[in-house]
Amino acid sequence: MTPYFPELAPADVVIVGAGVVGTAIARTLARYALDVVLVDAASDVGTGTSKANTAILHTGFDAKPGTLESRLLTRGSALLRAYAAAAGIPVERTGALLVAWTPEQAAALPSIEQNARRNGYLGVRPVGVNSLYSREPRLGPGALGALEIPDESIICPWTTPLAFATEAVGAGVSLRLGVRVTGVTAAGDLHELATTRGVLRGRWVVNAAGLGSDAVDRMFGGGGFTIRPRRGELIVFDKLARPLLRSILLPVPTARTKGVLVAPTVYGNVLLGPTAEDVSEVGDTATTAPGLRSLLAAGRRILPALAEEEVTSAYAGLRAATEHADYQVYAEPGRRYACAGGIRSTGLSASLGIAEHVVAALADAGLSLRPRPGFAGSPPVMPYIGEACVRPYQDAKQIAADPAYGEIVCHCERVTRGEIRDALASPVPPADLGGLRRRTRAGNGRCQGFYCGAAVSRLLAGARVPDGASVS
Ligand SMILES: Cc1cc2nc3c(=O)[nH]c(=O)nc-3n(C[C@H](O)[C@H](O)[C@H](O)COP(=O)(O)OP(=O)(O)OC[C@H]3O[C@@H](n4cnc5c(N)ncnc54)[C@H](O)[C@@H]3O)c2cc1C
C-alpha cells in the first residue's frame, strides 16, 4: 500500500478517535519523546458521544466497587478537577442530592451510602426531608429523604476535549481530522492503517473509537465486545429556569441506568434527562416524541415549576454500552495495540484516569517512555465559556485593551466578535458552525442562532479565505 501521508514518518503511536478519551490519551502521551498521530473520522475533535452527554463531573460514588470503571473514575475525576482549574475549563461544584421518592428507594439509601464509601468516596451523607425541602424548596411533593454528594459537579463537556487536544497539538502531536480508519495490515514491526484518506503507518495503535471501538478492535483480531448503542435524550431549559434549583437532583439509580436527573449547566441553563433506550444504529441520535414526553413527565414530578419554563433545545447522545458491565480497556504487547473502548456513561469524568491507565499499560507492554525534551508540562489556558466567572463582555479592562471583546455578536449568549475571532485562530480551530458553538456558545441561546446566524456564518466564512486573512 502507498502511504497517503508522505510527510509523516511512521508514527510511534496512532490514536484512533479524538473524543474526550482519545484526546486525553494524546495529551498524556505528549509528554514523552514519541511521534504521536491522533486521527478522527469527523472534521473536529469531540464530536461523538463527548459532545452530547449530561456534563456531570462524577465523583464515582455510585460505581460498582472493584471494577476498573470505579478505579479510573475516582482517579480521573480528581485529575480532571485539578486540570480544569488550571486550564480554565468551566466547573461548578454544585453538589448533588440523590432523592428517594418511594419507600423502596428510601430503603436503598443506606446501601448507596455504603457503596460510595466502598468506592473511597467518604463525603456522602444522609439528608432528612425537612432539610431537603429547605435546600431545594421547588422540589416536587412526596420526597422521602435523600443523600447528599457534595463533590458532584457540573462541567463544560466541550472545552474538555478541546483543552486536551490543544495541549497535545502544542506539544507536537499530529492531529488528522476527516480520516476514518477502515482496516489494518501488518508490515514488519509496523501497522499499516487503511483510511479514507490513504495509508497511515504506526508502530503502536490505541483504539479510542467510542461507538466504533468494537469495529476497530475486530480489525486487530479482537472481537471480545460489541457496542450496543444506548440512546439518551435530553432537554435544555431556558436560563430563566436556573434559579429553580441549587444542586444536581439525582434519582435512585437502577441496574440499567443512572436515571433521569435535573441539573444546572455551566452555561446557566437547566438540563433534564437522559432517557435510556437501546437502538440499533450507531448514528441514531434523533430525539423522539415519546422520549421527550417521558422526560417532561419525570421533570414535572421532580421540579414541577420546570413545566412552566421555555425549552431552548433538545438533543440525544449514544452511550457506547456493551455486553460487559465494565470498560473494555487493555493493552496487548504481541499486537502492539491498546483498546480504550466501551466507555459507557462516565468517560468524560474518567478520561484522564483512563489515559493514565492506558499509557501505563503501553509502557508495561514495551512502549519506551522517555520524557520529551522541553515539554512545558502545564495545561493550556482555554477561553472561559461558563457563567460562574467573568466573561470578556463583562471585563472593562479586556474591552479597553481590545474593543472586539465589547462587540457582541450573539446576544442570547453574549458572545463577542473577539471571542469568535480567537476561536477561529486557535490551534484547533472549528470546521463549522457547530464547532464554533462548542468553542464560544455562539448560537446556543434561546433564539438558537436565528438572530446571529448570518453574522456568525460570515465570520466563519471570512476565516476560511485562502490567504489566511483574519476575521477582524
Ligand atoms: C446521554 C449520555 C449522558 C452522559 N453523561 C455523562 C456525564 O454526565 N458524565 C460523564 O462523565 N460521562 C457521561 N457520559 C459518557 C461520556 O459522554 C462518554 O463516556 C465519553 O464521551 C466517551 O468518549 P469517547 O472518546 O470514548 O467516545 P467519543 O466521544 O464517541 O469519541 C470517539 C471518536 O472516535 C471516532 N471514530 C470512531 N470510529 C472511527 C474510525 N474507524 N476511524 C476514525 N475515527 C473513528 C468518532 O468520530 C469519535 O469522534 C454520557 C453519555 C451519554 C450518551
XYZ file of C-alpha atoms and ligand atoms in Angstrom:
525
model
C 0.000 0.000 0.000
C 1.227 3.520 -0.773
C 1.340 5.885 2.201
C -1.008 8.838 1.669
C 0.587 10.838 4.441
C 4.089 11.124 2.894
C 5.070 13.943 5.252
C 4.531 11.620 8.198
C 7.244 9.126 9.009
C 5.756 6.004 10.609
C 4.376 7.180 13.940
C 5.345 5.613 17.241
C 1.670 5.662 18.251
C -1.508 6.220 16.228
C -4.592 7.012 18.335
C -7.888 6.291 16.574
C -10.673 8.571 17.866
C -10.408 12.173 19.077
C -13.226 12.181 21.620
C -12.581 13.056 25.247
C -10.823 9.691 25.772
C -8.586 9.797 22.660
C -7.585 13.431 23.241
C -6.843 12.667 26.927
C -4.570 9.811 25.831
C -2.904 12.093 23.246
C -2.108 14.804 25.822
C -0.830 12.215 28.278
C 1.475 10.650 25.636
C 2.596 14.120 24.510
C 4.928 14.440 27.475
C 7.098 11.623 26.125
C 9.570 11.692 23.224
C 7.244 9.922 20.800
C 5.781 10.700 17.381
C 2.035 10.532 18.024
C -0.728 10.871 15.421
C -4.332 11.410 16.557
C -6.954 10.681 13.867
C -10.712 11.059 13.761
C -13.278 10.389 11.073
C -15.050 13.654 11.935
C -13.920 17.152 10.980
C -13.418 18.252 14.593
C -12.422 16.827 17.958
C -15.094 15.839 20.480
C -17.994 15.440 18.043
C -19.081 11.905 19.084
C -20.595 10.986 22.449
C -18.249 13.524 24.018
C -20.319 16.442 22.732
C -23.768 15.163 23.796
C -23.906 13.979 27.397
C -25.179 15.178 30.762
C -21.978 17.077 31.568
C -21.632 15.915 35.175
C -18.158 15.607 36.652
C -18.935 12.469 38.657
C -17.162 11.541 41.869
C -17.715 7.834 41.163
C -19.750 7.393 44.388
C -22.251 5.086 42.636
C -19.824 2.973 40.564
C -19.612 -0.761 41.180
C -16.800 -1.207 43.718
C -13.831 -3.223 42.492
C -14.397 -2.513 38.808
C -11.912 -0.812 36.527
C -14.558 1.892 35.998
C -14.710 2.603 39.726
C -10.908 2.890 39.974
C -10.397 5.011 36.844
C -13.416 7.190 37.581
C -12.240 8.041 41.099
C -8.737 8.779 39.823
C -9.869 10.538 36.630
C -12.359 12.738 38.429
C -9.657 14.040 40.793
C -7.241 14.584 37.901
C -9.860 16.419 35.832
C -10.860 18.732 38.720
C -7.243 19.872 39.044
C -6.732 20.068 35.274
C -9.927 22.061 34.757
C -8.896 24.607 37.394
C -5.565 25.138 35.622
C -6.942 25.122 32.058
C -9.989 27.323 32.629
C -12.487 24.561 31.879
C -15.797 25.675 33.443
C -16.636 23.531 36.503
C -19.121 24.323 39.283
C -19.191 22.275 42.460
C -22.959 22.381 42.912
C -23.144 19.069 44.791
C -25.916 16.548 44.172
C -28.945 15.370 46.113
C -29.977 11.803 45.374
C -33.683 11.840 46.166
C -35.855 8.884 47.227
C -39.496 9.107 46.103
C -40.787 5.690 47.224
C -40.340 3.635 50.417
C -38.263 1.113 48.396
C -35.963 3.889 47.195
C -35.690 5.308 50.729
C -34.731 1.833 51.954
C -31.971 1.710 49.323
C -30.256 4.925 50.505
C -28.084 3.334 53.251
C -26.682 0.769 50.793
C -25.927 3.538 48.253
C -24.109 5.396 51.029
C -22.147 2.260 51.890
C -21.369 1.706 48.214
C -19.943 5.245 47.978
C -17.662 4.538 50.939
C -16.507 1.282 49.350
C -15.575 3.342 46.291
C -13.432 5.526 48.544
C -15.849 8.459 48.458
C -16.429 9.500 52.067
C -18.252 12.816 51.566
C -21.710 11.279 51.172
C -24.252 11.978 53.948
C -27.981 11.445 54.566
C -30.358 14.413 54.327
C -33.726 14.417 56.114
C -36.946 15.523 54.437
C -37.114 18.953 56.144
C -33.552 19.790 55.314
C -34.060 18.555 51.742
C -37.014 20.913 51.161
C -35.298 23.850 52.819
C -32.341 23.358 50.454
C -34.458 22.736 47.356
C -37.823 24.436 48.056
C -39.055 23.928 44.454
C -38.659 20.130 44.668
C -41.901 18.277 43.905
C -44.017 16.976 46.808
C -43.574 13.466 48.171
C -39.781 13.121 48.561
C -38.959 10.782 51.468
C -35.304 11.584 52.009
C -32.028 11.986 50.191
C -28.290 11.534 50.163
C -26.022 14.490 49.632
C -22.947 14.044 47.433
C -21.235 17.397 47.937
C -18.497 16.944 45.314
C -20.647 16.065 42.294
C -20.062 18.931 39.872
C -21.116 20.279 36.512
C -18.511 20.728 33.781
C -18.202 22.011 30.217
C -18.024 18.859 28.068
C -16.885 20.850 25.006
C -13.877 22.703 26.441
C -12.551 19.476 27.996
C -11.535 17.549 24.820
C -10.561 20.851 23.190
C -8.144 21.598 26.038
C -6.649 18.090 25.798
C -6.279 18.396 22.000
C -4.824 21.911 22.267
C -2.230 20.691 24.760
C -1.397 17.652 22.611
C -1.042 19.662 19.388
C 1.049 22.288 21.178
C 3.443 19.559 22.322
C 3.864 18.141 18.808
C 1.083 15.560 18.396
C -0.136 15.482 14.777
C -3.956 15.840 14.611
C -5.548 14.473 11.425
C -9.285 15.069 11.075
C -11.644 13.691 8.421
C -9.687 10.420 8.422
C -11.683 7.230 9.028
C -9.686 4.075 9.750
C -11.142 1.219 7.701
C -8.685 -1.651 8.103
C -5.233 -2.721 9.195
C -2.462 -4.943 7.847
C 0.827 -5.901 9.490
C 4.049 -4.809 7.760
C 7.034 -5.994 9.811
C 7.044 -4.049 13.045
C 4.521 -1.554 11.663
C 0.748 -1.423 11.409
C -0.456 -0.094 8.081
C -3.834 1.517 8.732
C -6.060 1.829 5.681
C -8.019 5.062 5.956
C -10.466 7.016 3.826
C -7.514 9.329 3.022
C -4.821 6.713 2.321
C -2.443 4.649 4.419
C -1.130 5.683 7.818
C 1.717 3.747 9.435
C 2.354 3.305 13.134
C 4.254 1.005 15.499
C 1.535 1.034 18.160
C -2.158 1.726 17.797
C -4.558 2.911 20.514
C -8.241 2.349 19.857
C -10.323 5.175 21.379
C -13.049 4.984 18.745
C -16.071 5.173 21.075
C -19.111 3.800 19.272
C -16.714 2.419 16.610
C -14.344 0.828 19.148
C -15.693 -2.710 18.590
C -15.172 -2.391 14.808
C -11.587 -1.173 15.274
C -10.988 -3.920 17.845
C -12.111 -6.535 15.311
C -9.582 -5.131 12.791
C -6.908 -6.084 15.336
C -8.310 -9.582 15.769
C -10.194 -8.752 18.963
C -13.942 -9.220 18.959
C -14.358 -9.555 22.716
C -17.110 -6.960 22.846
C -19.891 -5.485 20.729
C -21.169 -1.918 21.022
C -24.896 -1.783 21.794
C -25.683 1.910 21.495
C -27.923 3.180 24.265
C -29.538 6.490 23.401
C -30.040 9.215 25.965
C -32.310 12.136 25.094
C -32.066 15.412 26.993
C -33.967 18.702 27.187
C -32.256 22.063 27.747
C -34.393 24.670 29.523
C -34.028 28.431 29.240
C -31.783 30.348 31.644
C -34.862 31.726 33.449
C -35.240 28.205 34.914
C -31.794 28.298 36.543
C -32.979 29.763 39.923
C -35.303 26.759 40.363
C -32.544 24.564 41.804
C -29.176 24.726 43.516
C -27.875 21.170 43.261
C -27.925 18.344 40.746
C -31.095 16.361 41.551
C -30.400 12.675 41.032
C -32.818 9.749 41.112
C -32.073 6.429 42.811
C -30.282 4.511 40.016
C -31.387 1.142 38.660
C -29.116 -1.694 37.496
C -29.525 -0.456 33.905
C -29.313 3.316 34.145
C -28.489 6.216 36.424
C -31.993 7.506 35.601
C -33.422 10.940 34.809
C -31.827 13.884 36.592
C -32.324 17.622 36.676
C -29.106 19.614 36.686
C -27.875 23.135 36.167
C -25.391 23.626 33.327
C -22.223 25.697 33.415
C -23.828 27.923 30.746
C -26.661 28.881 33.112
C -29.402 26.601 31.719
C -31.163 23.598 33.267
C -30.840 20.103 31.825
C -33.435 17.335 32.144
C -32.560 13.765 31.143
C -31.311 11.425 29.922
C -33.569 8.619 28.740
C -32.026 5.159 28.215
C -33.112 3.273 25.125
C -31.229 0.622 23.155
C -31.024 1.479 19.451
C -29.599 -0.494 16.547
C -27.751 2.275 14.670
C -24.586 3.935 15.986
C -25.687 7.130 14.234
C -29.223 7.254 15.646
C -29.040 10.472 17.678
C -32.592 11.571 16.868
C -34.804 12.886 19.638
C -38.278 11.349 19.746
C -41.727 12.480 20.820
C -42.138 9.588 23.330
C -38.659 10.176 24.748
C -39.244 13.898 25.287
C -42.736 13.259 26.680
C -41.346 10.815 29.240
C -38.704 13.353 30.268
C -41.263 16.124 30.707
C -43.379 13.812 32.880
C -40.341 12.966 35.039
C -39.355 16.642 35.202
C -42.844 17.648 36.318
C -42.556 15.276 39.261
C -39.028 16.248 40.305
C -39.383 20.017 39.857
C -42.986 20.935 38.950
C -42.173 24.578 38.082
C -39.927 23.322 35.279
C -43.049 22.515 33.253
C -43.760 26.264 33.016
C -40.334 27.114 31.632
C -39.347 27.531 27.975
C -37.366 24.789 26.264
C -34.257 26.050 24.459
C -33.282 22.826 22.696
C -33.231 19.035 22.883
C -30.542 16.571 21.870
C -29.533 12.929 22.172
C -26.236 11.142 22.766
C -25.347 7.464 22.426
C -23.676 5.568 25.246
C -21.116 3.032 23.985
C -22.680 0.223 26.056
C -21.511 -3.370 25.512
C -22.487 -6.822 26.780
C -19.988 -6.233 29.633
C -20.685 -4.054 32.669
C -17.136 -2.658 32.789
C -14.902 -0.577 30.474
C -13.035 -2.511 27.777
C -9.552 -1.140 28.437
C -6.418 -3.261 27.900
C -3.093 -3.407 26.051
C -1.790 -6.344 24.015
C 2.033 -6.427 23.796
C 2.065 -9.050 20.983
C -0.069 -6.893 18.734
C 1.359 -3.544 19.898
C -2.230 -2.469 20.405
C -4.273 -0.934 23.209
C -8.033 -0.623 23.462
C -9.962 2.046 25.374
C -13.474 1.132 24.229
C -16.936 0.530 25.593
C -16.717 3.588 27.840
C -20.395 3.837 28.503
C -21.576 6.600 30.756
C -18.716 8.072 32.762
C -15.967 8.667 30.188
C -15.924 12.442 30.465
C -15.209 12.299 34.210
C -12.833 9.331 33.934
C -10.965 10.479 30.787
C -7.679 11.443 32.450
C -7.735 8.307 34.629
C -8.325 6.143 31.553
C -5.479 7.924 29.747
C -3.084 7.426 32.654
C -4.032 3.729 32.813
C -3.648 3.192 29.044
C -0.240 4.882 28.940
C 0.977 2.759 31.887
C -0.328 -0.366 30.114
C 1.509 0.633 26.907
C 4.722 1.067 28.903
C 4.252 -2.361 30.515
C 3.673 -3.790 27.044
C 7.007 -2.451 25.807
C 6.470 1.130 24.564
C 9.514 3.147 25.599
C 8.533 6.309 27.511
C 11.318 8.877 27.741
C 10.435 12.454 28.721
C 10.044 14.807 25.751
C 12.812 17.432 25.942
C 11.393 20.908 26.524
C 7.872 19.685 27.350
C 6.145 22.565 29.178
C 4.053 20.274 31.371
C 1.291 22.790 32.038
C -2.215 22.776 30.553
C -3.160 25.438 28.008
C -5.381 28.252 29.267
C -8.660 27.920 27.378
C -11.195 30.688 26.672
C -13.704 30.642 29.555
C -17.263 29.998 28.333
C -19.056 29.308 31.619
C -21.280 31.605 33.694
C -19.515 31.403 37.057
C -16.532 33.589 36.174
C -16.106 36.839 34.270
C -16.613 36.624 30.501
C -14.988 39.072 28.051
C -18.136 41.205 27.567
C -18.152 41.866 31.345
C -14.484 42.795 31.564
C -13.903 46.534 31.097
C -10.112 46.141 31.091
C -10.180 43.477 28.397
C -12.553 45.595 26.278
C -10.367 48.675 26.679
C -7.342 46.693 25.522
C -9.217 45.108 22.595
C -12.592 46.608 21.626
C -13.563 43.391 19.775
C -14.405 41.958 23.237
C -17.025 44.663 23.627
C -18.749 43.926 20.337
C -21.490 41.382 20.978
C -22.394 39.153 18.038
C -24.578 36.524 19.765
C -26.857 38.474 22.094
C -28.553 35.484 23.776
C -25.237 34.067 24.974
C -23.323 37.393 24.943
C -20.557 36.130 22.703
C -18.264 38.810 21.306
C -16.532 39.207 17.982
C -13.202 38.961 19.836
C -14.057 35.500 21.168
C -15.184 34.272 17.747
C -12.029 35.688 16.157
C -9.878 33.944 18.810
C -11.645 30.600 18.303
C -11.159 30.774 14.542
C -7.436 31.457 15.022
C -6.932 28.850 17.769
C -4.546 25.872 17.434
C -7.531 23.505 16.988
C -9.951 25.702 15.020
C -13.598 24.889 14.333
C -14.562 23.354 10.989
C -18.171 24.547 11.011
C -20.843 26.446 12.960
C -21.270 23.544 15.393
C -17.571 23.706 16.195
C -17.778 27.455 16.738
C -20.777 26.938 19.075
C -18.808 24.462 21.173
C -15.892 26.888 21.455
C -17.799 30.124 22.138
C -21.539 29.340 22.796
C -22.457 31.496 19.741
C -25.887 30.369 18.518
C -26.575 28.272 21.619
C -29.106 30.576 23.243
C -32.854 30.899 23.265
C -33.039 32.043 19.616
C -30.773 29.137 18.535
C -28.880 31.354 16.073
C -31.956 32.937 14.464
C -30.591 36.461 15.004
C -26.826 35.952 14.963
C -26.613 33.042 12.482
C -25.805 35.191 9.447
C -23.170 37.285 11.236
C -21.513 34.222 12.771
C -21.534 32.437 9.393
C -19.879 35.460 7.775
C -17.113 35.430 10.394
C -16.607 31.694 9.862
C -16.532 32.090 6.072
C -14.078 35.002 6.378
C -11.714 32.837 8.375
C -11.638 30.346 5.520
C -10.245 32.872 2.992
C -7.288 31.013 1.429
C -4.715 33.765 2.018
C -5.320 33.306 5.730
C -6.948 36.718 6.270
C -8.199 37.048 9.833
C -11.806 37.716 10.783
C -11.097 41.098 12.345
C -26.771 10.590 27.383
C -25.375 10.497 27.932
C -25.066 11.096 29.145
C -23.771 11.018 29.659
N -23.472 11.714 30.783
C -22.194 11.726 31.246
C -21.850 12.518 32.365
O -22.672 13.259 32.902
N -20.574 12.445 32.828
C -19.627 11.654 32.247
O -18.509 11.604 32.746
N -19.924 10.908 31.157
C -21.172 10.946 30.632
N -21.492 10.223 29.522
C -20.470 9.369 28.925
C -19.432 10.123 28.130
O -20.037 11.112 27.314
C -18.659 9.106 27.272
O -18.205 8.050 28.097
C -17.467 9.736 26.585
O -17.840 10.900 25.872
C -16.851 8.718 25.632
O -15.783 9.339 24.980
P -15.007 8.582 23.846
O -13.840 9.446 23.483
O -14.741 7.169 24.259
O -16.047 8.465 22.622
P -16.490 9.549 21.538
O -16.647 10.885 22.106
O -17.667 8.969 20.835
O -15.247 9.602 20.546
C -14.919 8.551 19.675
C -14.401 9.153 18.388
O -13.918 8.091 17.551
C -14.171 8.457 16.206
N -14.154 7.233 15.408
C -14.956 6.157 15.523
N -14.607 5.202 14.630
C -13.536 5.702 13.944
C -12.724 5.198 12.890
N -12.904 3.973 12.369
N -11.729 5.973 12.380
C -11.511 7.242 12.907
N -12.246 7.751 13.917
C -13.242 6.999 14.426
C -15.529 9.134 16.250
O -15.683 10.010 15.133
C -15.485 9.878 17.586
O -15.100 11.238 17.437
C -22.777 10.278 28.968
C -23.085 9.678 27.754
C -24.363 9.815 27.215
C -24.677 9.230 25.877
